PDB file of C-alpha atoms in Angstrom:
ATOM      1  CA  UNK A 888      50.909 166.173  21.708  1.00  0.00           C
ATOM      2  CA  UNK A 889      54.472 165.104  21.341  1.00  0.00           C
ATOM      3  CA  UNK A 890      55.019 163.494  17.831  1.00  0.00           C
ATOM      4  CA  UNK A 891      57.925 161.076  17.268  1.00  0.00           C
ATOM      5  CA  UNK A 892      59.412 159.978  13.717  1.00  0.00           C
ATOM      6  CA  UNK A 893      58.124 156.764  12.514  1.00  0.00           C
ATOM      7  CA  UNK A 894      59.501 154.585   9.716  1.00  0.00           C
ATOM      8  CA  UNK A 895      56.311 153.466   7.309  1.00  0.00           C
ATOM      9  CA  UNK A 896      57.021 150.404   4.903  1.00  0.00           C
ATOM     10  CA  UNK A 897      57.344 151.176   1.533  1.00  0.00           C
ATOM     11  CA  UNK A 898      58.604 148.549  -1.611  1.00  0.00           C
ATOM     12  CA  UNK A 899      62.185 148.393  -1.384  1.00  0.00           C
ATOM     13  CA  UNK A 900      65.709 146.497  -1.960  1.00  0.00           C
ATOM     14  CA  UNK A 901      66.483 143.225  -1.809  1.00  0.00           C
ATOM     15  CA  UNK A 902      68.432 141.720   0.374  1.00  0.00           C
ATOM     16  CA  UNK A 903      70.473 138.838   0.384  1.00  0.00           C
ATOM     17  CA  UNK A 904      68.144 137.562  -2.501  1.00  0.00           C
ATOM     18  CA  UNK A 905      64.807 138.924  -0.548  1.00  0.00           C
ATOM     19  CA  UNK A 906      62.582 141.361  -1.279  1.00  0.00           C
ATOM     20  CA  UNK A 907      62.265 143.597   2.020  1.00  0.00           C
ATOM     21  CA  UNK A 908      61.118 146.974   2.522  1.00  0.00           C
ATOM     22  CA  UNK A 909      62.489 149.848   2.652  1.00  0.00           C
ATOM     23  CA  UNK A 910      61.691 152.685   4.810  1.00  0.00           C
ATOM     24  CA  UNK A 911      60.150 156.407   4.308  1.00  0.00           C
ATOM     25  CA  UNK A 912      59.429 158.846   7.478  1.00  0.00           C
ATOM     26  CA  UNK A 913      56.634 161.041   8.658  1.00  0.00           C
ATOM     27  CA  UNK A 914      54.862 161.858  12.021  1.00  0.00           C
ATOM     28  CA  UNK A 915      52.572 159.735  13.950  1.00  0.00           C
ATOM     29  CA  UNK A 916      51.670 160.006  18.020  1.00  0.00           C
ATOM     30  CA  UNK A 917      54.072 159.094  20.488  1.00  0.00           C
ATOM     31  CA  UNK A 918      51.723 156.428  21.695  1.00  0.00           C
ATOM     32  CA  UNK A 919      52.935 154.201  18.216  1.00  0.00           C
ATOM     33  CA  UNK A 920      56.250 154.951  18.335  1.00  0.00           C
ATOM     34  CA  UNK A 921      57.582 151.748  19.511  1.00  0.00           C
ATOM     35  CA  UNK A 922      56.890 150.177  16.165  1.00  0.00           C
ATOM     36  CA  UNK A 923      60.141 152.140  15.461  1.00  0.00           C
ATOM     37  CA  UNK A 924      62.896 149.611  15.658  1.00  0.00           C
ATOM     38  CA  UNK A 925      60.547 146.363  14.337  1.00  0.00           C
ATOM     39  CA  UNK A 926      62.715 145.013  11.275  1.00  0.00           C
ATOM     40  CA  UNK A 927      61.996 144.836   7.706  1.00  0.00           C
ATOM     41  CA  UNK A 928      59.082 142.100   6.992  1.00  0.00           C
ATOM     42  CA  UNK A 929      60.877 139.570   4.160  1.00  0.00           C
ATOM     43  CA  UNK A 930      58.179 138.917   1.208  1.00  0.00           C
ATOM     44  CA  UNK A 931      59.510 135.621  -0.404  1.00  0.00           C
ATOM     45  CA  UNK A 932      58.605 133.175  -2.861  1.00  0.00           C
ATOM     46  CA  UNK A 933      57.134 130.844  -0.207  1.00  0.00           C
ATOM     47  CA  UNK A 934      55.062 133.601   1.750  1.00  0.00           C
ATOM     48  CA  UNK A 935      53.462 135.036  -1.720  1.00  0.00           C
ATOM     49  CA  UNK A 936      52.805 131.283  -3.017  1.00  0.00           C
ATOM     50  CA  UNK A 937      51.015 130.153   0.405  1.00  0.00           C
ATOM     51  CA  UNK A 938      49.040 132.960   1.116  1.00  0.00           C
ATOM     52  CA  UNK A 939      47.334 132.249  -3.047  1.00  0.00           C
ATOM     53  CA  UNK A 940      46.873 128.724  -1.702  1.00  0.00           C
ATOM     54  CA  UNK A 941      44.741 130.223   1.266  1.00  0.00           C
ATOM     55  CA  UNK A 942      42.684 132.609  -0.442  1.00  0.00           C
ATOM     56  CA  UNK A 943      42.017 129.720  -3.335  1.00  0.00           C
ATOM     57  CA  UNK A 944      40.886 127.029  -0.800  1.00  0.00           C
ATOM     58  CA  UNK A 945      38.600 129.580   0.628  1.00  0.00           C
ATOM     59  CA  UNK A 946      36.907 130.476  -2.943  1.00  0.00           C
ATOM     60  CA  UNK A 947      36.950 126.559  -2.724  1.00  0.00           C
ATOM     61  CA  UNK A 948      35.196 125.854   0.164  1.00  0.00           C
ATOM     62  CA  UNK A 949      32.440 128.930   0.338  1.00  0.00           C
ATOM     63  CA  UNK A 950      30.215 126.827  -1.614  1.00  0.00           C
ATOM     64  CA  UNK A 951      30.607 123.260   0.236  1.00  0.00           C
ATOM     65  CA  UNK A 952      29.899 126.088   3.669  1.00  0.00           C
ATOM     66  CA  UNK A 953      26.644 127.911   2.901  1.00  0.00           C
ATOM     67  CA  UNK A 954      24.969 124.524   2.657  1.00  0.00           C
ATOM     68  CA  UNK A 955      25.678 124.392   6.546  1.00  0.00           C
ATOM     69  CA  UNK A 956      24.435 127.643   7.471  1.00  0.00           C
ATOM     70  CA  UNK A 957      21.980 127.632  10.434  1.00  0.00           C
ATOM     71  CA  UNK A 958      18.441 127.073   9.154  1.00  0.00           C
ATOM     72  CA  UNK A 959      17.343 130.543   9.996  1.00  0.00           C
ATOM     73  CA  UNK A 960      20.309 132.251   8.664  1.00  0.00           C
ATOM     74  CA  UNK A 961      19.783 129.908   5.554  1.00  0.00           C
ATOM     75  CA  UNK A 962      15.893 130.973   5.676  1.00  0.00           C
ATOM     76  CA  UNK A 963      16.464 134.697   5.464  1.00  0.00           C
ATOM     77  CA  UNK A 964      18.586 134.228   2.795  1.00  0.00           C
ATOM     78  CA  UNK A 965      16.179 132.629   0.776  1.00  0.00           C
ATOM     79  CA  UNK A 966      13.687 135.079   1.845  1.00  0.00           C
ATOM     80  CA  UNK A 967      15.756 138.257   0.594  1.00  0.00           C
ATOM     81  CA  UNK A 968      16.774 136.487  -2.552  1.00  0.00           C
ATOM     82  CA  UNK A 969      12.879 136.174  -3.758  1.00  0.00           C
ATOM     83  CA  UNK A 970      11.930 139.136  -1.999  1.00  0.00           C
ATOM     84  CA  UNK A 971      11.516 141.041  -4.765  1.00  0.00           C
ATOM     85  CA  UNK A 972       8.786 144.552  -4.756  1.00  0.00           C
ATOM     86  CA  UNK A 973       5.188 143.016  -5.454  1.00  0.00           C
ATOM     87  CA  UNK A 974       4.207 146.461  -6.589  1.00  0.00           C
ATOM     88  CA  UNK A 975       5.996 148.854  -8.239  1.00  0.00           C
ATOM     89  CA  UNK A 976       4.312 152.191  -7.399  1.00  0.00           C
ATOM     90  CA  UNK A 977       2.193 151.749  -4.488  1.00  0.00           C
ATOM     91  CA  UNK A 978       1.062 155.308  -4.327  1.00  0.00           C
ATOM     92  CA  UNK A 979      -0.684 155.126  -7.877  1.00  0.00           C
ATOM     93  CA  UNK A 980      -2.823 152.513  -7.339  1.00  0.00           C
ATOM     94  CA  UNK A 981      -6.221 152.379  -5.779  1.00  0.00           C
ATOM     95  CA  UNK A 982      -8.303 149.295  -7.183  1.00  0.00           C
ATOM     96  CA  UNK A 983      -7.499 145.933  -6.527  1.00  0.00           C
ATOM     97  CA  UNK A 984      -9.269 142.879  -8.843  1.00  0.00           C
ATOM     98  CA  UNK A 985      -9.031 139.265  -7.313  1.00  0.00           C
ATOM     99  CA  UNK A 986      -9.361 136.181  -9.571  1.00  0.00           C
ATOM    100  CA  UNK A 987      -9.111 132.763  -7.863  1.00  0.00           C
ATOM    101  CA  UNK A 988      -7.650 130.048  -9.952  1.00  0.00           C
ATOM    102  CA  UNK A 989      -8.041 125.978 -10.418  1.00  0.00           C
ATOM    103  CA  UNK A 990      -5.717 124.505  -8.208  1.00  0.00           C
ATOM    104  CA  UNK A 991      -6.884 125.307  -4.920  1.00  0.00           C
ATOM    105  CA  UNK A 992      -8.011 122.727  -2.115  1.00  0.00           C
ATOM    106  CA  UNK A 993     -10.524 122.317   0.971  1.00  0.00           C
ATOM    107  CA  UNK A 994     -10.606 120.203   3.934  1.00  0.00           C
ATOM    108  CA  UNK A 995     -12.392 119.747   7.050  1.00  0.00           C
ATOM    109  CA  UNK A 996     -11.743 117.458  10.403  1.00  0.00           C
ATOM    110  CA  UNK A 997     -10.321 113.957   9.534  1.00  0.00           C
ATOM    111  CA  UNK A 998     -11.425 113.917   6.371  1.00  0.00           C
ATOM    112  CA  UNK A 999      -9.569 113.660   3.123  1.00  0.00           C
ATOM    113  CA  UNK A1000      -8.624 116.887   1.228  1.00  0.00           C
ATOM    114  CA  UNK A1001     -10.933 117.961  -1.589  1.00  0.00           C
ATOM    115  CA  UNK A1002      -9.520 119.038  -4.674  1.00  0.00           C
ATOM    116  CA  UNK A1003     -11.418 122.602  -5.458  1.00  0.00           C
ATOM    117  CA  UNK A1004     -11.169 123.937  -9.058  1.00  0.00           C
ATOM    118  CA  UNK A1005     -12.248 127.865  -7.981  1.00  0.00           C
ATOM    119  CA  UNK A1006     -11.213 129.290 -11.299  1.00  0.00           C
ATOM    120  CA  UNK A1007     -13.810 131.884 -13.028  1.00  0.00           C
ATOM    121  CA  UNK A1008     -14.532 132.805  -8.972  1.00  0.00           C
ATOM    122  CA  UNK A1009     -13.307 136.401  -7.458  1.00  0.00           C
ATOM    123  CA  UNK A1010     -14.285 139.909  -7.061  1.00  0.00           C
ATOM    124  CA  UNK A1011     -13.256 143.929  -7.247  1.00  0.00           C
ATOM    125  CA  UNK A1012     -12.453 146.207  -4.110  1.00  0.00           C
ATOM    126  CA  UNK A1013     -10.092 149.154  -3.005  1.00  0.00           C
ATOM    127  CA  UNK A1014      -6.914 149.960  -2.281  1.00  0.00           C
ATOM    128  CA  UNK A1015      -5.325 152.830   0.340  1.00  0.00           C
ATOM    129  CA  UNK A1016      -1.842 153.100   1.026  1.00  0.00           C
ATOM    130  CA  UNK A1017      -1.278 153.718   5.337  1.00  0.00           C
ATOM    131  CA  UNK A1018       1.722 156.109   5.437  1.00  0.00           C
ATOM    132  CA  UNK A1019       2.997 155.365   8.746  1.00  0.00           C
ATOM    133  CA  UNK A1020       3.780 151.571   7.601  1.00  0.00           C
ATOM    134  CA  UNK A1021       3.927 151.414   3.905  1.00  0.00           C
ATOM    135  CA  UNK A1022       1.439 148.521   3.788  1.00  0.00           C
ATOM    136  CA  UNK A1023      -1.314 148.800   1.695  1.00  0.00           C
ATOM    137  CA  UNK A1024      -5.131 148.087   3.083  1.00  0.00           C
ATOM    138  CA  UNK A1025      -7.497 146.355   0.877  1.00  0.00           C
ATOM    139  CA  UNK A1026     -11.124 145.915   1.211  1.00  0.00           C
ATOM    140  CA  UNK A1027     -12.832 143.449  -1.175  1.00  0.00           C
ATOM    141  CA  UNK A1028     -17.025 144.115  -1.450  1.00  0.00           C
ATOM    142  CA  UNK A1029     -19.028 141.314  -0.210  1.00  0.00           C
ATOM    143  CA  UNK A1030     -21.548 141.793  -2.579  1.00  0.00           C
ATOM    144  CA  UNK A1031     -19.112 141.466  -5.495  1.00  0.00           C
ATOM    145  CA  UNK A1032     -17.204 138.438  -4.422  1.00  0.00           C
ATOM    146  CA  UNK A1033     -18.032 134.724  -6.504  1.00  0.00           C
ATOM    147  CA  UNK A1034     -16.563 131.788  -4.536  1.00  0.00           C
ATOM    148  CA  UNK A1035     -17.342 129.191  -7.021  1.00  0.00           C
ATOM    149  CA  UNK A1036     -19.645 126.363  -5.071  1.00  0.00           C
ATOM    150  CA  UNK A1037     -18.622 123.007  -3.925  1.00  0.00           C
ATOM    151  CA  UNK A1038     -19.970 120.687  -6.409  1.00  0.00           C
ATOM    152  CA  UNK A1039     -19.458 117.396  -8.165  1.00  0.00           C
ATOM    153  CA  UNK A1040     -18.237 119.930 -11.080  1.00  0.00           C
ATOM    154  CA  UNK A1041     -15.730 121.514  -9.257  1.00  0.00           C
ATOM    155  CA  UNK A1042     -14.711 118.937  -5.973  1.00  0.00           C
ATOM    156  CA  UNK A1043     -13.070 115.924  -5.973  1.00  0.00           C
ATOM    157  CA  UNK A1044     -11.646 113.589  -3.076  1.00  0.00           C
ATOM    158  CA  UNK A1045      -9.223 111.155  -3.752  1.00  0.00           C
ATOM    159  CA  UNK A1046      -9.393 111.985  -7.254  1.00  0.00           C
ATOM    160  CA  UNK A1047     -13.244 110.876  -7.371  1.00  0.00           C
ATOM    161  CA  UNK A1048     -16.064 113.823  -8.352  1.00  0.00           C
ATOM    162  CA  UNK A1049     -18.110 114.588  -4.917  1.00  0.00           C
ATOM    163  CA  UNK A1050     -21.428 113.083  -5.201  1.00  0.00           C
ATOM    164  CA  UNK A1051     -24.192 114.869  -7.775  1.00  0.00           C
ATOM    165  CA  UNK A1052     -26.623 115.683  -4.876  1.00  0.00           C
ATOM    166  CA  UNK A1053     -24.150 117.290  -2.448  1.00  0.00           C
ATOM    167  CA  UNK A1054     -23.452 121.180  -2.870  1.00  0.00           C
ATOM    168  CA  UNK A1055     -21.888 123.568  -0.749  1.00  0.00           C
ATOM    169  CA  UNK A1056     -22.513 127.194  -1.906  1.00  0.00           C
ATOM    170  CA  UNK A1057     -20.112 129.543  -0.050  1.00  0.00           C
ATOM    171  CA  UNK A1058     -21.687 133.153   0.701  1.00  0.00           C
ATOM    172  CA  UNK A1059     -18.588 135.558   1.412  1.00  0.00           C
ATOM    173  CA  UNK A1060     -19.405 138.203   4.166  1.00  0.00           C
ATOM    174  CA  UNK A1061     -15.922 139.898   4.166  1.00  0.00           C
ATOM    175  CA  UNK A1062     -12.508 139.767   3.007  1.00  0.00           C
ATOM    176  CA  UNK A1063     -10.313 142.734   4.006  1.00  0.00           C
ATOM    177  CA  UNK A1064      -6.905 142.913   5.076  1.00  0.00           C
ATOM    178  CA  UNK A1065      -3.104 144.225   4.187  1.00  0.00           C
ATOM    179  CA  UNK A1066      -0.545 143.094   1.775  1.00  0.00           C
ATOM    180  CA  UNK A1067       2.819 144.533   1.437  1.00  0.00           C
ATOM    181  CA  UNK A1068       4.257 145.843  -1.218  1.00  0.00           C
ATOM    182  CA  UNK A1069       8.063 145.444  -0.377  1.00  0.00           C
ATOM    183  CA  UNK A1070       7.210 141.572   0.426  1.00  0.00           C
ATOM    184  CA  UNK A1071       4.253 140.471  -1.212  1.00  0.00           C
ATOM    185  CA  UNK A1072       3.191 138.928   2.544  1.00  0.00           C
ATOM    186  CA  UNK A1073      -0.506 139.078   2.723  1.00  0.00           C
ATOM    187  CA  UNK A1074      -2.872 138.860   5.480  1.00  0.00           C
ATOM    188  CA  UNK A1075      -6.848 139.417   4.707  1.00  0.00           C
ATOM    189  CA  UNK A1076      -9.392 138.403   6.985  1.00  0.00           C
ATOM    190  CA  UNK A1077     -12.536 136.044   5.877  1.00  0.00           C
ATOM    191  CA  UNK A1078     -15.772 135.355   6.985  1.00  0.00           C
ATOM    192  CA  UNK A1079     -18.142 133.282   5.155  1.00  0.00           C
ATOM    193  CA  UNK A1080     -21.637 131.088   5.422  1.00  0.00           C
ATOM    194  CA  UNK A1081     -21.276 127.618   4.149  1.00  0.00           C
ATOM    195  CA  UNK A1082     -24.386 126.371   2.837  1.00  0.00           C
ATOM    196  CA  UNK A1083     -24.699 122.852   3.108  1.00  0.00           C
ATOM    197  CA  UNK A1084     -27.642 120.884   0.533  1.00  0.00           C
ATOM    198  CA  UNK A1085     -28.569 117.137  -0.991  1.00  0.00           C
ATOM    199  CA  UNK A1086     -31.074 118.173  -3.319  1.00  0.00           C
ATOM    200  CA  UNK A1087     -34.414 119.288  -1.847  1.00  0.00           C
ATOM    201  CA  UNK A1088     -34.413 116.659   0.848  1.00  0.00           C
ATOM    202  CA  UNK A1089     -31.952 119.025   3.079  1.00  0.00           C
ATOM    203  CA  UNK A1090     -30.873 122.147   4.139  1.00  0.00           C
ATOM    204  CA  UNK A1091     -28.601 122.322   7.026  1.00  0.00           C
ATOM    205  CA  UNK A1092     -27.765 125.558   8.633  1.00  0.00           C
ATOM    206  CA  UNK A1093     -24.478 127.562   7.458  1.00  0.00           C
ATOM    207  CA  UNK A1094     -21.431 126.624   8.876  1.00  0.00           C
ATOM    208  CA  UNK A1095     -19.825 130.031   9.976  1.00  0.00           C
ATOM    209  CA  UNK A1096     -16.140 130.185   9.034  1.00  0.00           C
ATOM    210  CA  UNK A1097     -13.766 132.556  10.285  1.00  0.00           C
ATOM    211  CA  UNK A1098     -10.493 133.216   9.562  1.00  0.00           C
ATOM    212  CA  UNK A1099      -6.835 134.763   8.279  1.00  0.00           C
ATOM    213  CA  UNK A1100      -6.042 133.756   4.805  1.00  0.00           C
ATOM    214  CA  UNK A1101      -2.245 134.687   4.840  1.00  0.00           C
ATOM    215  CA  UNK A1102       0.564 134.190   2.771  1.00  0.00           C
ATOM    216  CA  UNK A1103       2.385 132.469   5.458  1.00  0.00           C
ATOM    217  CA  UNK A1104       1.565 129.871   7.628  1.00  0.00           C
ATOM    218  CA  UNK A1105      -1.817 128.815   9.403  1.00  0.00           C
ATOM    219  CA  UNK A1106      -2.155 126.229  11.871  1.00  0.00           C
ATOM    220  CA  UNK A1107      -5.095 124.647  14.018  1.00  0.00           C
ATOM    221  CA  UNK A1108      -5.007 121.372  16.352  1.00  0.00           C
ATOM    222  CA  UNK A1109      -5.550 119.555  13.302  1.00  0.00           C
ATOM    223  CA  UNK A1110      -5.513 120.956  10.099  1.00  0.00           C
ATOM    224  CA  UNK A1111      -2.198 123.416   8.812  1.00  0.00           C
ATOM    225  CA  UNK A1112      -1.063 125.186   5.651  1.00  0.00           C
ATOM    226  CA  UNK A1113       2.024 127.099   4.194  1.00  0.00           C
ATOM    227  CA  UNK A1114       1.091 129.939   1.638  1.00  0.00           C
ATOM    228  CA  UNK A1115       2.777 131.692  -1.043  1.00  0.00           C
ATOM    229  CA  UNK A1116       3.838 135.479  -0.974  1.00  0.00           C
ATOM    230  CA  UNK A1117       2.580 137.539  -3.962  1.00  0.00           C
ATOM    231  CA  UNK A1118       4.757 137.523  -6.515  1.00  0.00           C
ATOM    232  CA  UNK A1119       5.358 140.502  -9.392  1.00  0.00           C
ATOM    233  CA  UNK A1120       3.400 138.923 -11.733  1.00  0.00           C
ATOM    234  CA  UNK A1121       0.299 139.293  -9.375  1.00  0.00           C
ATOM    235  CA  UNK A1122       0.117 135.096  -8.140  1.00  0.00           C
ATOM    236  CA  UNK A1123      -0.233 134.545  -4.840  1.00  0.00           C
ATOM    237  CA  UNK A1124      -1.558 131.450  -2.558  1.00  0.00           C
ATOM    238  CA  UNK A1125      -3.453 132.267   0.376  1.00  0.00           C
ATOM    239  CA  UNK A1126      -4.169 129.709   3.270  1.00  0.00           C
ATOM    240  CA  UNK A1127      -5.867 130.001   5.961  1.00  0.00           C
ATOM    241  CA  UNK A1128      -7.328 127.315   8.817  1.00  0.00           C
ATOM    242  CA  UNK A1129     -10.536 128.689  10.556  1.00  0.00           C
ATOM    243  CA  UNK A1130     -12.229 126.399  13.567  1.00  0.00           C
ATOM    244  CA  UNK A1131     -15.734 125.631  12.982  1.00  0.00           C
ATOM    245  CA  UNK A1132     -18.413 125.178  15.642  1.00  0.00           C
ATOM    246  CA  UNK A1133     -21.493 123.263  15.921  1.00  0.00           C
ATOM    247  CA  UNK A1134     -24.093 124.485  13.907  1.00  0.00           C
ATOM    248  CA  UNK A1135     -26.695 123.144  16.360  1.00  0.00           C
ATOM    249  CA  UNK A1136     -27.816 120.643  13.509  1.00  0.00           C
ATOM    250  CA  UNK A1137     -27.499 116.825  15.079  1.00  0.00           C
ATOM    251  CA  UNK A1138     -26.889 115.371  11.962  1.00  0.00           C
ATOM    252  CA  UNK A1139     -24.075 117.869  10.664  1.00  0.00           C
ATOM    253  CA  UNK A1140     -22.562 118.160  13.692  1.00  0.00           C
ATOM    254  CA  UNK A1141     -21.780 114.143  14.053  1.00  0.00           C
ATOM    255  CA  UNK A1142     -20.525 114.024  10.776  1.00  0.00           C
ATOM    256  CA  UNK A1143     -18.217 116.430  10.418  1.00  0.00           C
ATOM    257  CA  UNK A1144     -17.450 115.874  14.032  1.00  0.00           C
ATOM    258  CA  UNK A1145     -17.800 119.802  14.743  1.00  0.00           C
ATOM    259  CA  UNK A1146     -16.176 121.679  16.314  1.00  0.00           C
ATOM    260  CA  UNK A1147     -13.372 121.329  14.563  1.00  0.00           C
ATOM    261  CA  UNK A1148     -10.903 122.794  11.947  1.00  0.00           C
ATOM    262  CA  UNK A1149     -10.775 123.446   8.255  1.00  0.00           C
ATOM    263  CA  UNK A1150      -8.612 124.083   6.171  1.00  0.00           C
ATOM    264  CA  UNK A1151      -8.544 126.498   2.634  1.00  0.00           C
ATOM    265  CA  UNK A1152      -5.997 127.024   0.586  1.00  0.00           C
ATOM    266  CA  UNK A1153      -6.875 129.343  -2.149  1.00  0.00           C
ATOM    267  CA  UNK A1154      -4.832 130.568  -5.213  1.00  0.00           C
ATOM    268  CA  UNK A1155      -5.545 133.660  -6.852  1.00  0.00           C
ATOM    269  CA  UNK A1156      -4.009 136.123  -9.417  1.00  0.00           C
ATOM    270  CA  UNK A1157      -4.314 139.781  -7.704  1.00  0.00           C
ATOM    271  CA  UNK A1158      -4.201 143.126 -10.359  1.00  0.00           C
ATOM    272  CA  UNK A1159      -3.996 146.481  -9.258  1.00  0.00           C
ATOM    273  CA  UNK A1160      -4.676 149.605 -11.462  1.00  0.00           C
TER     274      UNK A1160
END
């Protein structure tokens, strides 16, 4: 290729009281070689003082901008700022301990939401790590799992203790699921009998409830729930809205006006070792 002489700016004289530049050579491509005869670019006073006024009114405004941003852009941002690893070393952990904690909450159809004290509730299962994804699979044992029972001891609507004769024992028949350990998002699925009683005058049969307690969101027709992802220190809050059908019992049936949805919202404290 045919190379042409071309003059590249370099701090120079001044001229006529301005600061121009003054020129050294070397090679370049023909195909920029009519930058050749462009004159000197003048730096003055004026030039160096208003380009400092630009670049301070744009430190000035960032801040009064990122309010604005769109709300996803705005979301992800949040998301990677408290995105933080869950678990440190995934790979040397395979036991997984779940304790659920006081402040968790129930509801079903219409009615209000029951305040649920769970704490002293949980159970013990295992960990694997899947290679091709990262995420790690955990599978809780049935038989080891305490879901503390819906009593006037630990349930309260509207502030108000649940009447003495009601109790709802809750029989877990799985929870199993994935969590990852970059995010601390968590999805495990549940299935559990709830055992409806007033004393010894009834027994109504088990409503069956089914669903994804997840970090994120859950939504039925009627009932919906934002979790929280797990954090380093092991918290997490699991929701999860699961819809119910008749349990064939008349009287259960009309008053919880099955089917229909319900809602849990469960916080726990998760250790691995």
């Amino acid at each position: 290729m045919t190379t042409m002489r071309l003059n590249v700016a370099s701090v120079g004289d001044r001229i006529n009281g301005k600061l121009v530049v003054r020129k050294r050579t070397q090679t370049q491509p023909q195909a920029i070689s009519q930058q050749e005869n462009e004159p000197p670019i003048p730096i003055t006073r004026s030039t160096l003082l208003k380009s400092g006024l630009m670049i301070g009114a744009i430190a000035t405004l960032a801040p009064a901008i990122s309010p604005v941003l769109p709300a996803a852009i705005a979301a992800d941002a949040v998301a990677a700022s408290t995105s933080v690893p869950a678990i440190v070393s995934p790979k040397t952990i395979s036991q997984i301990v779940l304790n659920t904690l006081s402040d968790c909450k129930l509801a079903v159809s219409v009615y209000p939401t029951f305040g649920y004290n769970a704490g002293g509730g949980g159970g013990a299962g295992t960990v694997t790590q899947d290679p091709s994804t990262g995420l790690l699979n955990v599978v809780f044992d049935p038989e080891t799992l305490i879901i503390p029972p819906i009593t006037s001891a630990t349930s309260t609507v509207l502030g108000i203790p649940i009447p003495p004769p009601l109790k709802i024992a809750i029989v877990p028949k799985k929870l199993e699921g994935t969590i990852d350990p970059e995010t601390g998002e968590a999805n495990l699925t549940f299935l559990a009998g709830f055992e409806f009683t007033a004393g010894p005058l009834y027994t109504a049969p088990p409503l069956v409830v089914s669903t994804t307690l997840t970090t994120e969101q859950s939504s039925g027709p009627i009932r919906s729930g934002t979790g929280n992802r797990l954090t380093a220190d092991g918290k997490a809050k699991l929701v999860g809205v699961a819809r119910v059908p008749k349990t064939g019992d008349g009287f259960l049936d009309g008053f919880l006006m099955l089917p229909t949805d319900a809602l849990a919202v469960l916080s726990a404290d998760l250790k691995f070792s």
